[in-house]
Structure formats: structure tokens, C-alpha cells
Amino acid sequence: MEHITLLLGIVIVTALVFDFTNGFHDTANAMATTISTGALKPKTAVAMSAVLNLVGAFLSVEVAKTISGGIVNEDGLKTEVIFAALVGAILWNLLTWLVGLPSSSSHALFGGLIGAAVMSMGWSSINGGTVVTKILIPALAAPLVAGVAAMLATRLTYRIGRNTDTKATAKGYRVGQIASAGLVSLAHGTNDAQKTMGIITLALVTGGVLNPGANPPMWVIVSAGVAIALGTYLGGWRIIRTMGKGLTDLQPQQGFAAQTSAATVILASSHLGFSLSTTQSCSGAVMGAGLGRKGGVVRWSTATRMFVAWGLTLPAAGLVGAGAEFLTKQGPWGIAATAALLVGGSAVIWVLSRRNAIDHTNVTDDEVRTDGGVPAEPIGVVTTAIAAVTPPPAGTLAASPVPDTSVKAGVSAPTTTTTGAMADPARPATV
């Protein structure tokens, strides 16, 4: 600690700020479905997630070692490069949080690091093999594996409970959701908290404090765990709404299947040292669970926007990281300018977010237009086809074509409920 310079101290603080944004950006991964199905109250859910994120940070360092000694070559790497990488990651995290899209904090960090390293030392500074095997392949495989697992698990749960009382099984699955949500939070701590541990360890290596290949010191593990836990407790309410209400409408059985499938994928990847995106894993599981229930649908317009954000994350954060590194290369004034841009950009995004504040009091409400209506999803071909060939289970609200006069969030509901759609009186379903 006594060898830490002012610049290295700034980088460590910036890394912990990124860890904090990672926490509130990814709270939805563990708790969106639990909140949307009513298994836990919003504030209780995020508090539970924060504690388990902190615990998970101490369970493994495999992912941290992948980042600190695998993605970029440490020889010739400067501390300024890591600072520039963090600037790119933080600004992309905040921008996607503002628009409520569950993009990958992990890929934002990787993109910023790659972009800054290339600007500093060229493409030879990147370990292409590690990027492909430990980042790109898991990025493609994780949401698919989690989605298929959640879809199969959902179908299995409905098949097992087809002759049981619906209310009784829903109550049991809500209890199961609490346990599975805790497992996801624990898994998130083992994977995402380690990314910040890895980036701080990499900064300590470049600053000559640690030897190359060293494990994260205990104070790094503790600080990273605390930072992500604090961010998680604040709750990324905008993204929780998207994950819990925007992608599909989940029943407790589906929420349990989605969370269990995602947690299994994340824990397995952490054990193997794969630095996958927990956001993509959980989003894939939510969509899989939505398709696993007969009559269930996925709102593909929201999913498409999310896919676009996933694809843009690496290059967009990389470009910002490269631009920040171009400034930091100019000397002390460039580092100061980069810090000012980070603070200024973060402040602007926060001010914009206050125009349409979302917190624990309205996170489960449906979005309402200024004219009093509820935005309808565009008709999707895939959703229409699925709804046509898989009618909802007998006896559920989704199969009821009778008039619906209920009111939710102060908005008059549609006068009829479409067969094959999910019966949410405040939101026309995507059919």
C-alpha cells in the first residue's frame, strides 16, 4: 500500500466506482423476477441480494486472474490505460442504465480495456486467444444455454404441477424463488465482483506494487465486495422494470426456473474461470422461461433493443476507452480532462434520469403514456406463431375471453382479453 502513487490511487477509486455501477446495473439479474412475481418486496429483495453479492466475492478468484493476467499483455501496460478503460466502462454502464437496457457490465469493462490498450500499444497488446475463448464464446453460449435450460425447466414444472391447486403451487414456487434469487446473487458476487478485483490487481501490477500473476490481495477482495454490495442495495430500478415486466410476464413457476437455470450457468462459468456476462445469462433465462409456459410470450421489440445493446457494448465501450486513452497520453492535463469528462458525463446522465424517476415505489408499475393509455407492443411474428400453436393452460386467466373491467395503476384496462395472451389488465399483450 505504501507504494501506491496518486495516479494509481485514482485508478483504484475509479475501479471501485465501476464496481458500484456494476452492482446497481446488475441488481435486476437476481431480483427482477422475484420482485415482479411478488415473492419479495423490492427493498427486501435488493438488501438480500447485496449481502449475498458480498459473500460471493470471497468464494473464488479464478475470474479475477483471467482479467488481471489474460486479456492484455502486462508488459509495457501503463496505469493510465486502465484508467481510460474504466472511463469507457462506467459511461456505457450509466448510459444503458438510463434507457433501462440490461447490457453487460462485464463486456463494457472488457471493451474499455481492449480499446484503451490498442490505442496505447497497438493490437499486439491483446491476447486474442483469451478474448475468444474466455469472453466471446461464453457471450454467445451463456444466454442460449441458460435460455434452453429455463424453457425446459419451466415446462417440467408445469407438467409436474398440472394436477395440483394453482394457488398452492404458486405460493410454493414463490418460496423457491427466494432461494433461487439468493443463489443468483451469490453467483453474481463470484463472477462480477471479481472483475473489479482483476482490474485493480492489474493496476497494482502495472504500478509495480505486485508481481505479474499475483492473486488479488485481501484488501482488494474486501473493497470490491463492499462496493458491488452497496451498488446492489441501491437497486437498478430501471433495469429491474425491463427484466421483470418488459421482456415477458412471469408466473412464480417461470421465475423459479429462470433463476435456477441462470445461477447454474454462472456458477459453473466462475468455477472454470470464464468471465461471462451475468446479465446475458439471466436475460436469456427469462426469455426461455417466457417461452416455456403454454401461452407465454416474449416481447420481441424489447428483446431486440436488448440484443442491439449487447452487440454494441464491446465496440462502444472500446471507442470511449480509446478516446480516453488518447487524452491521458497527453500528460497530466489529459488525465485531468478525462476525469472531468467522466464526472461531467455521469452528472448529465443522472440529471436526465430524474425526469422520469423509477424507484422501489413504482418499479412494478406499467409504463403509462401521457394521454392516459398504456404503450402496446408491436405485433411480433414469432410471438404470434407461438401463441397460435400453444394455447394457455385450461383454467388460467390467459384463456379467458370475457370482458375485463379491472383497473391497474390508475389506467382503464382493455375491455376484452385476447385468447392466448397473458392477462395483464394494464398492458396489452404481444400477440
CSV table of C-alpha atoms in Angstrom, one decimal:
chain,number,residue,atom,x,y,z
A,1,MET,CA,0.0,0.0,0.0
A,2,GLU,CA,2.9,2.4,0.7
A,3,HIS,CA,4.0,2.3,-2.9
A,4,ILE,CA,0.6,3.5,-4.3
A,5,THR,CA,1.0,6.7,-6.2
A,6,LEU,CA,-1.6,9.4,-6.7
A,7,LEU,CA,-2.5,8.2,-10.2
A,8,LEU,CA,-2.7,4.6,-9.0
A,9,GLY,CA,-4.9,5.7,-6.1
A,10,ILE,CA,-7.2,7.5,-8.6
A,11,VAL,CA,-7.4,4.3,-10.7
A,12,ILE,CA,-8.3,2.2,-7.7
A,13,VAL,CA,-11.1,4.6,-6.7
A,14,THR,CA,-12.4,4.7,-10.3
A,15,ALA,CA,-12.4,0.9,-10.4
A,16,LEU,CA,-14.5,0.8,-7.2
A,17,VAL,CA,-16.9,3.3,-8.8
A,18,PHE,CA,-17.2,1.0,-11.7
A,19,ASP,CA,-17.9,-1.9,-9.3
A,20,PHE,CA,-20.6,0.3,-7.7
A,21,THR,CA,-22.3,0.9,-11.0
A,22,ASN,CA,-21.9,-2.8,-11.8
A,23,GLY,CA,-23.9,-3.5,-8.6
A,24,PHE,CA,-26.9,-1.3,-9.3
A,25,HIS,CA,-26.8,-2.1,-13.1
A,26,ASP,CA,-27.0,-5.8,-12.5
A,27,THR,CA,-29.3,-6.0,-9.5
A,28,ALA,CA,-32.0,-7.0,-11.9
A,29,ASN,CA,-30.2,-10.2,-12.8
A,30,ALA,CA,-31.0,-11.7,-9.4
A,31,MET,CA,-34.1,-9.8,-8.3
A,32,ALA,CA,-36.2,-8.7,-11.2
A,33,THR,CA,-38.3,-11.8,-11.5
A,34,THR,CA,-38.6,-12.2,-7.7
A,35,ILE,CA,-39.9,-8.6,-7.5
A,36,SER,CA,-42.2,-8.9,-10.5
A,37,THR,CA,-44.0,-12.0,-9.2
A,38,GLY,CA,-44.4,-10.6,-5.7
A,39,ALA,CA,-42.2,-13.2,-4.0
A,40,LEU,CA,-40.3,-10.4,-2.2
A,41,LYS,CA,-40.8,-6.7,-1.6
A,42,PRO,CA,-38.4,-4.5,-3.7
A,43,LYS,CA,-36.3,-3.2,-0.8
A,44,THR,CA,-36.1,-6.5,0.9
A,45,ALA,CA,-35.0,-8.1,-2.4
A,46,VAL,CA,-32.2,-5.7,-3.0
A,47,ALA,CA,-31.0,-5.9,0.6
A,48,MET,CA,-30.8,-9.7,0.4
A,49,SER,CA,-29.0,-9.5,-3.0
A,50,ALA,CA,-26.4,-7.1,-1.6
A,51,VAL,CA,-25.5,-9.3,1.3
A,52,LEU,CA,-25.1,-12.4,-0.9
A,53,ASN,CA,-23.1,-10.4,-3.5
A,54,LEU,CA,-20.7,-9.6,-0.7
A,55,VAL,CA,-20.4,-13.2,0.4
A,56,GLY,CA,-19.9,-14.4,-3.2
A,57,ALA,CA,-17.0,-12.1,-3.7
A,58,PHE,CA,-14.9,-14.2,-1.3
A,59,LEU,CA,-15.7,-17.6,-2.8
A,60,SER,CA,-13.3,-17.6,-5.8
A,61,VAL,CA,-10.6,-15.6,-7.6
A,62,GLU,CA,-10.5,-17.5,-10.9
A,63,VAL,CA,-12.3,-14.8,-13.0
A,64,ALA,CA,-10.1,-12.1,-11.4
A,65,LYS,CA,-7.0,-14.0,-12.5
A,66,THR,CA,-8.4,-14.2,-16.1
A,67,ILE,CA,-8.7,-10.4,-16.2
A,68,SER,CA,-5.5,-9.5,-14.4
A,69,GLY,CA,-3.3,-11.7,-16.5
A,70,GLY,CA,-5.1,-12.9,-19.5
A,71,ILE,CA,-6.8,-10.3,-21.7
A,72,VAL,CA,-4.0,-7.9,-22.3
A,73,ASN,CA,-0.2,-8.3,-22.1
A,74,GLU,CA,1.1,-6.7,-18.9
A,75,ASP,CA,4.5,-5.8,-20.3
A,76,GLY,CA,4.5,-2.1,-21.2
A,77,LEU,CA,1.0,-1.6,-19.9
A,78,LYS,CA,0.6,1.8,-18.2
A,79,THR,CA,-1.7,2.7,-15.3
A,80,GLU,CA,-3.2,5.4,-17.5
A,81,VAL,CA,-4.5,2.8,-19.8
A,82,ILE,CA,-6.5,1.1,-17.0
A,83,PHE,CA,-8.0,4.5,-16.0
A,84,ALA,CA,-9.1,5.1,-19.6
A,85,ALA,CA,-10.6,1.7,-19.8
A,86,LEU,CA,-12.7,2.3,-16.6
A,87,VAL,CA,-13.9,5.6,-18.0
A,88,GLY,CA,-15.3,3.8,-21.1
A,89,ALA,CA,-16.9,1.1,-19.0
A,90,ILE,CA,-18.6,3.5,-16.5
A,91,LEU,CA,-20.1,5.8,-19.0
A,92,TRP,CA,-21.5,2.9,-21.1
A,93,ASN,CA,-23.0,1.4,-17.9
A,94,LEU,CA,-24.6,4.6,-16.9
A,95,LEU,CA,-26.0,5.2,-20.4
A,96,THR,CA,-27.6,1.8,-20.7
A,97,TRP,CA,-29.0,2.2,-17.2
A,98,LEU,CA,-30.6,5.5,-18.2
A,99,VAL,CA,-32.5,3.8,-21.0
A,100,GLY,CA,-33.3,0.7,-18.9
A,101,LEU,CA,-31.4,-1.8,-21.0
A,102,PRO,CA,-29.8,-4.8,-19.3
A,103,SER,CA,-26.5,-4.7,-21.2
A,104,SER,CA,-23.4,-6.4,-19.9
A,105,SER,CA,-21.2,-4.6,-17.4
A,106,SER,CA,-18.6,-7.2,-18.0
A,107,HIS,CA,-18.4,-6.5,-21.7
A,108,ALA,CA,-18.3,-2.8,-21.0
A,109,LEU,CA,-15.2,-3.4,-18.9
A,110,PHE,CA,-13.6,-5.7,-21.4
A,111,GLY,CA,-14.4,-3.3,-24.3
A,112,GLY,CA,-12.9,-0.3,-22.5
A,113,LEU,CA,-9.8,-2.3,-21.6
A,114,ILE,CA,-9.3,-3.5,-25.1
A,115,GLY,CA,-9.9,-0.1,-26.7
A,116,ALA,CA,-7.5,1.7,-24.3
A,117,ALA,CA,-4.8,-1.0,-24.7
A,118,VAL,CA,-5.0,-0.9,-28.5
A,119,MET,CA,-4.8,3.0,-28.5
A,120,SER,CA,-1.7,2.8,-26.2
A,121,MET,CA,0.3,-0.2,-27.6
A,122,GLY,CA,-1.5,-1.5,-30.7
A,123,TRP,CA,-3.3,-4.7,-31.4
A,124,SER,CA,-0.3,-6.8,-30.4
A,125,SER,CA,-1.1,-5.9,-26.7
A,126,ILE,CA,-4.3,-8.1,-26.9
A,127,ASN,CA,-4.3,-11.8,-26.2
A,128,GLY,CA,-6.7,-12.8,-29.0
A,129,GLY,CA,-7.0,-16.4,-27.9
A,130,THR,CA,-8.1,-15.5,-24.4
A,131,VAL,CA,-10.6,-12.9,-25.7
A,132,VAL,CA,-12.2,-15.6,-27.9
A,133,THR,CA,-12.2,-18.5,-25.5
A,134,LYS,CA,-12.9,-16.7,-22.2
A,135,ILE,CA,-15.1,-13.8,-23.4
A,136,LEU,CA,-16.7,-14.1,-26.9
A,137,ILE,CA,-17.6,-17.8,-26.9
A,138,PRO,CA,-19.2,-17.6,-23.4
A,139,ALA,CA,-21.0,-14.5,-24.5
A,140,LEU,CA,-22.7,-16.4,-27.3
A,141,ALA,CA,-23.2,-19.6,-25.4
A,142,ALA,CA,-24.3,-18.4,-22.0
A,143,PRO,CA,-27.7,-16.9,-22.9
A,144,LEU,CA,-28.5,-19.8,-25.2
A,145,VAL,CA,-27.7,-22.4,-22.6
A,146,ALA,CA,-29.5,-20.6,-19.9
A,147,GLY,CA,-32.5,-19.9,-22.1
A,148,VAL,CA,-32.9,-23.5,-23.2
A,149,ALA,CA,-32.4,-24.8,-19.7
A,150,ALA,CA,-35.0,-22.3,-18.3
A,151,MET,CA,-37.5,-23.2,-21.1
A,152,LEU,CA,-37.2,-27.0,-20.3
A,153,ALA,CA,-37.3,-26.4,-16.6
A,154,THR,CA,-40.5,-24.3,-17.0
A,155,ARG,CA,-42.2,-27.0,-19.0
A,156,LEU,CA,-41.2,-29.6,-16.4
A,157,THR,CA,-42.5,-27.5,-13.5
A,158,TYR,CA,-45.9,-27.1,-15.2
A,159,ARG,CA,-46.1,-30.7,-16.1
A,160,ILE,CA,-45.3,-31.8,-12.6
A,161,GLY,CA,-47.9,-29.5,-11.1
A,162,ARG,CA,-50.6,-29.9,-13.8
A,163,ASN,CA,-52.9,-31.7,-11.4
A,164,THR,CA,-52.3,-29.6,-8.3
A,165,ASP,CA,-54.0,-26.5,-7.0
A,166,THR,CA,-52.7,-23.4,-8.8
A,167,LYS,CA,-52.7,-21.1,-5.8
A,168,ALA,CA,-50.9,-23.6,-3.6
A,169,THR,CA,-48.2,-24.3,-6.1
A,170,ALA,CA,-47.7,-20.6,-6.9
A,171,LYS,CA,-47.1,-20.0,-3.1
A,172,GLY,CA,-44.5,-22.8,-3.0
A,173,TYR,CA,-42.7,-21.5,-6.1
A,174,ARG,CA,-42.5,-18.0,-4.6
A,175,VAL,CA,-40.7,-19.5,-1.7
A,176,GLY,CA,-38.4,-21.4,-4.1
A,177,GLN,CA,-37.9,-18.1,-6.0
A,178,ILE,CA,-36.4,-16.5,-2.9
A,179,ALA,CA,-33.9,-19.3,-2.6
A,180,SER,CA,-33.0,-19.3,-6.3
A,181,ALA,CA,-32.7,-15.5,-6.3
A,182,GLY,CA,-30.2,-15.8,-3.4
A,183,LEU,CA,-28.3,-18.3,-5.5
A,184,VAL,CA,-28.1,-15.9,-8.4
A,185,SER,CA,-26.9,-13.1,-6.1
A,186,LEU,CA,-24.2,-15.4,-4.7
A,187,ALA,CA,-23.2,-16.4,-8.3
A,188,HIS,CA,-23.1,-12.7,-9.3
A,189,GLY,CA,-20.7,-12.0,-6.5
A,190,THR,CA,-18.4,-14.8,-7.5
A,191,ASN,CA,-18.3,-13.6,-11.1
A,192,ASP,CA,-18.8,-9.8,-11.3
A,193,ALA,CA,-17.1,-8.7,-8.1
A,194,GLN,CA,-14.0,-10.5,-9.3
A,195,LYS,CA,-13.8,-8.4,-12.5
A,196,THR,CA,-13.1,-5.3,-10.4
A,197,MET,CA,-10.6,-7.3,-8.3
A,198,GLY,CA,-8.9,-8.3,-11.5
A,199,ILE,CA,-8.7,-4.8,-12.9
A,200,ILE,CA,-7.3,-3.4,-9.6
A,201,THR,CA,-4.8,-6.2,-9.4
A,202,LEU,CA,-3.8,-5.4,-13.0
A,203,ALA,CA,-3.3,-1.7,-12.0
A,204,LEU,CA,-1.2,-2.8,-9.0
A,205,VAL,CA,1.0,-4.9,-11.3
A,206,THR,CA,1.5,-2.0,-13.8
A,207,GLY,CA,2.3,0.3,-10.8
A,208,GLY,CA,5.0,-2.1,-9.6
A,209,VAL,CA,3.1,-2.9,-6.3
A,210,LEU,CA,2.5,-6.6,-7.2
A,211,ASN,CA,4.4,-9.1,-9.3
A,212,PRO,CA,2.8,-10.3,-12.5
A,213,GLY,CA,0.5,-13.3,-12.0
A,214,ALA,CA,-0.2,-12.4,-8.3
A,215,ASN,CA,-3.6,-13.1,-6.7
A,216,PRO,CA,-5.7,-10.2,-5.5
A,217,PRO,CA,-4.7,-9.0,-2.0
A,218,MET,CA,-7.3,-9.4,0.7
A,219,TRP,CA,-8.0,-5.6,0.9
A,220,VAL,CA,-8.8,-5.7,-2.8
A,221,ILE,CA,-11.2,-8.5,-2.4
A,222,VAL,CA,-12.9,-6.8,0.6
A,223,SER,CA,-13.2,-3.4,-1.1
A,224,ALA,CA,-14.5,-4.9,-4.4
A,225,GLY,CA,-17.1,-6.9,-2.5
A,226,VAL,CA,-18.3,-4.0,-0.4
A,227,ALA,CA,-18.5,-1.7,-3.5
A,228,ILE,CA,-20.7,-4.1,-5.5
A,229,ALA,CA,-22.9,-4.8,-2.5
A,230,LEU,CA,-23.5,-1.1,-1.9
A,231,GLY,CA,-24.4,-0.6,-5.6
A,232,THR,CA,-26.7,-3.6,-5.5
A,233,TYR,CA,-28.5,-2.3,-2.4
A,234,LEU,CA,-29.4,1.0,-4.2
A,235,GLY,CA,-31.2,-1.1,-6.8
A,236,GLY,CA,-31.1,-0.5,-10.6
A,237,TRP,CA,-34.8,0.0,-10.7
A,238,ARG,CA,-35.0,1.0,-14.4
A,239,ILE,CA,-33.4,-2.3,-15.5
A,240,ILE,CA,-35.4,-4.3,-12.9
A,241,ARG,CA,-38.6,-3.0,-14.6
A,242,THR,CA,-37.3,-4.0,-18.0
A,243,MET,CA,-36.3,-7.5,-16.9
A,244,GLY,CA,-39.3,-8.1,-14.7
A,245,LYS,CA,-42.0,-6.6,-16.8
A,246,GLY,CA,-40.7,-5.6,-20.2
A,247,LEU,CA,-39.4,-8.9,-21.6
A,248,THR,CA,-42.3,-11.2,-20.6
A,249,ASP,CA,-44.9,-11.6,-17.8
A,250,LEU,CA,-43.7,-14.3,-15.5
A,251,GLN,CA,-45.6,-16.6,-13.1
A,252,PRO,CA,-43.8,-17.9,-10.0
A,253,GLN,CA,-43.0,-21.2,-11.6
A,254,GLN,CA,-41.3,-19.4,-14.5
A,255,GLY,CA,-39.4,-17.1,-12.2
A,256,PHE,CA,-38.1,-20.1,-10.2
A,257,ALA,CA,-37.0,-21.9,-13.4
A,258,ALA,CA,-35.3,-18.8,-14.8
A,259,GLN,CA,-33.3,-18.0,-11.7
A,260,THR,CA,-32.2,-21.6,-11.1
A,261,SER,CA,-31.0,-22.0,-14.6
A,262,ALA,CA,-29.1,-18.7,-14.7
A,263,ALA,CA,-27.4,-19.4,-11.4
A,264,THR,CA,-26.3,-22.8,-12.5
A,265,VAL,CA,-24.7,-21.4,-15.7
A,266,ILE,CA,-23.0,-18.5,-13.8
A,267,LEU,CA,-21.6,-20.7,-11.0
A,268,ALA,CA,-20.2,-23.2,-13.5
A,269,SER,CA,-18.5,-20.5,-15.5
A,270,SER,CA,-17.0,-18.9,-12.4
A,271,HIS,CA,-15.5,-22.3,-11.4
A,272,LEU,CA,-14.0,-22.6,-14.9
A,273,GLY,CA,-12.7,-19.0,-15.0
A,274,PHE,CA,-15.0,-17.9,-17.8
A,275,SER,CA,-15.8,-14.2,-17.5
A,276,LEU,CA,-19.3,-14.4,-18.9
A,277,SER,CA,-22.0,-11.8,-18.7
A,278,THR,CA,-24.4,-12.5,-15.8
A,279,THR,CA,-26.8,-10.0,-17.5
A,280,GLN,CA,-26.9,-12.0,-20.7
A,281,SER,CA,-27.3,-15.3,-18.8
A,282,CYS,CA,-30.2,-14.0,-16.7
A,283,SER,CA,-31.9,-12.3,-19.7
A,284,GLY,CA,-31.6,-15.5,-21.7
A,285,ALA,CA,-33.1,-17.5,-18.9
A,286,VAL,CA,-36.0,-15.0,-18.5
A,287,MET,CA,-36.8,-15.3,-22.2
A,288,GLY,CA,-36.5,-19.1,-22.1
A,289,ALA,CA,-38.9,-19.2,-19.2
A,290,GLY,CA,-41.3,-16.9,-21.0
A,291,LEU,CA,-41.4,-19.3,-24.0
A,292,GLY,CA,-41.6,-22.4,-21.7
A,293,ARG,CA,-45.1,-21.8,-20.5
A,294,LYS,CA,-48.0,-22.5,-22.8
A,295,GLY,CA,-49.4,-19.2,-23.9
A,296,GLY,CA,-46.4,-17.4,-22.6
A,297,VAL,CA,-44.8,-14.8,-24.9
A,298,VAL,CA,-41.7,-12.7,-25.2
A,299,ARG,CA,-41.9,-9.1,-26.2
A,300,TRP,CA,-39.5,-9.2,-29.0
A,301,SER,CA,-39.3,-5.5,-29.6
A,302,THR,CA,-37.8,-5.1,-26.1
A,303,ALA,CA,-35.7,-8.1,-26.6
A,304,THR,CA,-34.4,-6.7,-30.0
A,305,ARG,CA,-33.3,-3.5,-28.4
A,306,MET,CA,-31.5,-5.5,-25.7
A,307,PHE,CA,-29.7,-7.6,-28.3
A,308,VAL,CA,-28.6,-4.4,-30.1
A,309,ALA,CA,-27.2,-3.1,-26.8
A,310,TRP,CA,-25.4,-6.4,-26.3
A,311,GLY,CA,-23.8,-6.2,-29.7
A,312,LEU,CA,-22.8,-2.5,-29.2
A,313,THR,CA,-21.3,-2.8,-25.7
A,314,LEU,CA,-17.8,-4.1,-26.6
A,315,PRO,CA,-17.2,-1.7,-29.5
A,316,ALA,CA,-18.9,1.3,-27.9
A,317,ALA,CA,-17.0,1.0,-24.6
A,318,GLY,CA,-13.9,0.3,-26.6
A,319,LEU,CA,-14.2,3.5,-28.6
A,320,VAL,CA,-14.8,5.6,-25.4
A,321,GLY,CA,-11.9,3.8,-23.8
A,322,ALA,CA,-9.7,4.5,-26.8
A,323,GLY,CA,-10.7,8.2,-26.8
A,324,ALA,CA,-10.0,8.5,-23.1
A,325,GLU,CA,-6.6,6.9,-23.6
A,326,PHE,CA,-5.8,9.4,-26.4
A,327,LEU,CA,-6.4,12.1,-23.8
A,328,THR,CA,-4.4,10.5,-21.0
A,329,LYS,CA,-1.4,10.1,-23.3
A,330,GLN,CA,-1.1,13.9,-23.5
A,331,GLY,CA,0.1,14.1,-19.9
A,332,PRO,CA,-1.3,15.4,-16.6
A,333,TRP,CA,-3.7,17.8,-18.3
A,334,GLY,CA,-5.1,15.0,-20.4
A,335,ILE,CA,-5.7,12.8,-17.3
A,336,ALA,CA,-7.4,15.7,-15.6
A,337,ALA,CA,-9.6,16.3,-18.7
A,338,THR,CA,-10.5,12.6,-18.8
A,339,ALA,CA,-11.6,12.7,-15.2
A,340,ALA,CA,-13.6,15.9,-15.8
A,341,LEU,CA,-15.4,14.2,-18.7
A,342,LEU,CA,-16.2,11.2,-16.6
A,343,VAL,CA,-17.6,13.3,-13.8
A,344,GLY,CA,-19.5,15.7,-16.2
A,345,GLY,CA,-20.9,12.9,-18.2
A,346,SER,CA,-22.1,11.0,-15.1
A,347,ALA,CA,-23.7,14.1,-13.8
A,348,VAL,CA,-25.6,14.8,-17.0
A,349,ILE,CA,-26.9,11.2,-17.1
A,350,TRP,CA,-28.1,11.4,-13.5
A,351,VAL,CA,-29.9,14.7,-14.2
A,352,LEU,CA,-31.7,13.1,-17.2
A,353,SER,CA,-32.7,10.1,-15.1
A,354,ARG,CA,-34.5,12.4,-12.7
A,355,ARG,CA,-37.0,13.4,-15.4
A,356,ASN,CA,-38.6,10.0,-15.1
A,357,ALA,CA,-37.6,8.7,-11.8
A,358,ILE,CA,-38.1,4.9,-11.1
A,359,ASP,CA,-37.6,3.5,-7.6
A,360,HIS,CA,-38.9,0.8,-5.3
A,361,THR,CA,-42.3,2.5,-5.1
A,362,ASN,CA,-43.1,2.3,-8.8
A,363,VAL,CA,-40.8,-0.4,-10.2
A,364,THR,CA,-43.6,-2.9,-10.7
A,365,ASP,CA,-45.9,-0.3,-12.4
A,366,ASP,CA,-46.5,-0.5,-16.1
A,367,GLU,CA,-45.3,2.4,-18.2
A,368,VAL,CA,-48.1,4.9,-18.9
A,369,ARG,CA,-48.4,7.3,-21.7
A,370,THR,CA,-49.2,11.0,-21.1
A,371,ASP,CA,-52.6,10.5,-22.8
A,372,GLY,CA,-53.6,8.0,-20.2
A,373,GLY,CA,-53.1,4.9,-22.2
A,374,VAL,CA,-50.5,2.1,-21.9
A,375,PRO,CA,-48.0,1.6,-24.7
A,376,ALA,CA,-48.8,-1.5,-26.7
A,377,GLU,CA,-46.1,-3.8,-28.0
A,378,PRO,CA,-45.8,-4.1,-31.8
A,379,ILE,CA,-47.2,-7.3,-33.2
A,380,GLY,CA,-44.4,-9.8,-33.5
A,381,VAL,CA,-44.4,-12.7,-36.0
A,382,VAL,CA,-42.6,-15.1,-33.6
A,383,THR,CA,-44.9,-14.2,-30.7
A,384,THR,CA,-48.0,-14.6,-32.9
A,385,ALA,CA,-46.9,-18.0,-34.1
A,386,ILE,CA,-46.1,-19.3,-30.6
A,387,ALA,CA,-49.4,-18.0,-29.2
A,388,ALA,CA,-51.3,-19.7,-32.0
A,389,VAL,CA,-49.9,-23.1,-31.6
A,390,THR,CA,-49.6,-23.2,-27.8
A,391,PRO,CA,-52.8,-22.1,-26.1
A,392,PRO,CA,-52.6,-21.3,-22.4
A,393,PRO,CA,-53.4,-23.9,-19.8
A,394,ALA,CA,-57.0,-24.5,-19.0
A,395,GLY,CA,-58.3,-22.6,-16.1
A,396,THR,CA,-55.9,-19.7,-16.2
A,397,LEU,CA,-56.8,-16.1,-16.8
A,398,ALA,CA,-54.9,-16.1,-20.0
A,399,ALA,CA,-57.6,-18.3,-21.6
A,400,SER,CA,-60.5,-16.1,-20.6
A,401,PRO,CA,-62.2,-14.2,-23.4
A,402,VAL,CA,-64.6,-12.5,-21.1
A,403,PRO,CA,-64.7,-8.7,-20.6
A,404,ASP,CA,-62.2,-7.3,-18.2
A,405,THR,CA,-63.0,-4.2,-16.3
A,406,SER,CA,-60.2,-4.1,-13.8
A,407,VAL,CA,-58.1,-1.1,-13.3
A,408,LYS,CA,-54.3,-1.1,-12.6
A,409,ALA,CA,-52.1,1.9,-11.8
A,410,GLY,CA,-55.0,4.3,-12.5
A,411,VAL,CA,-55.4,3.2,-16.1
A,412,SER,CA,-58.5,1.7,-17.6
A,413,ALA,CA,-57.9,-1.7,-18.9
A,414,PRO,CA,-58.9,-3.0,-22.3
A,415,THR,CA,-62.5,-4.2,-22.4
A,416,THR,CA,-61.6,-7.7,-23.6
A,417,THR,CA,-58.7,-10.1,-23.1
A,418,THR,CA,-57.3,-11.8,-26.1
A,419,THR,CA,-57.2,-15.6,-26.1
A,420,GLY,CA,-53.6,-16.9,-26.0
A,421,ALA,CA,-52.3,-13.7,-24.4
A,422,MET,CA,-51.2,-13.1,-20.9
A,423,ALA,CA,-53.9,-11.4,-19.0
A,424,ASP,CA,-52.3,-8.3,-17.6
A,425,PRO,CA,-55.1,-5.7,-17.4
A,426,ALA,CA,-52.7,-2.8,-17.7
A,427,ARG,CA,-50.6,-4.0,-20.6
A,428,PRO,CA,-51.9,-5.3,-24.0
A,429,ALA,CA,-50.0,-8.5,-24.6
A,430,THR,CA,-47.9,-9.1,-27.6
A,431,VAL,CA,-49.9,-11.4,-29.8
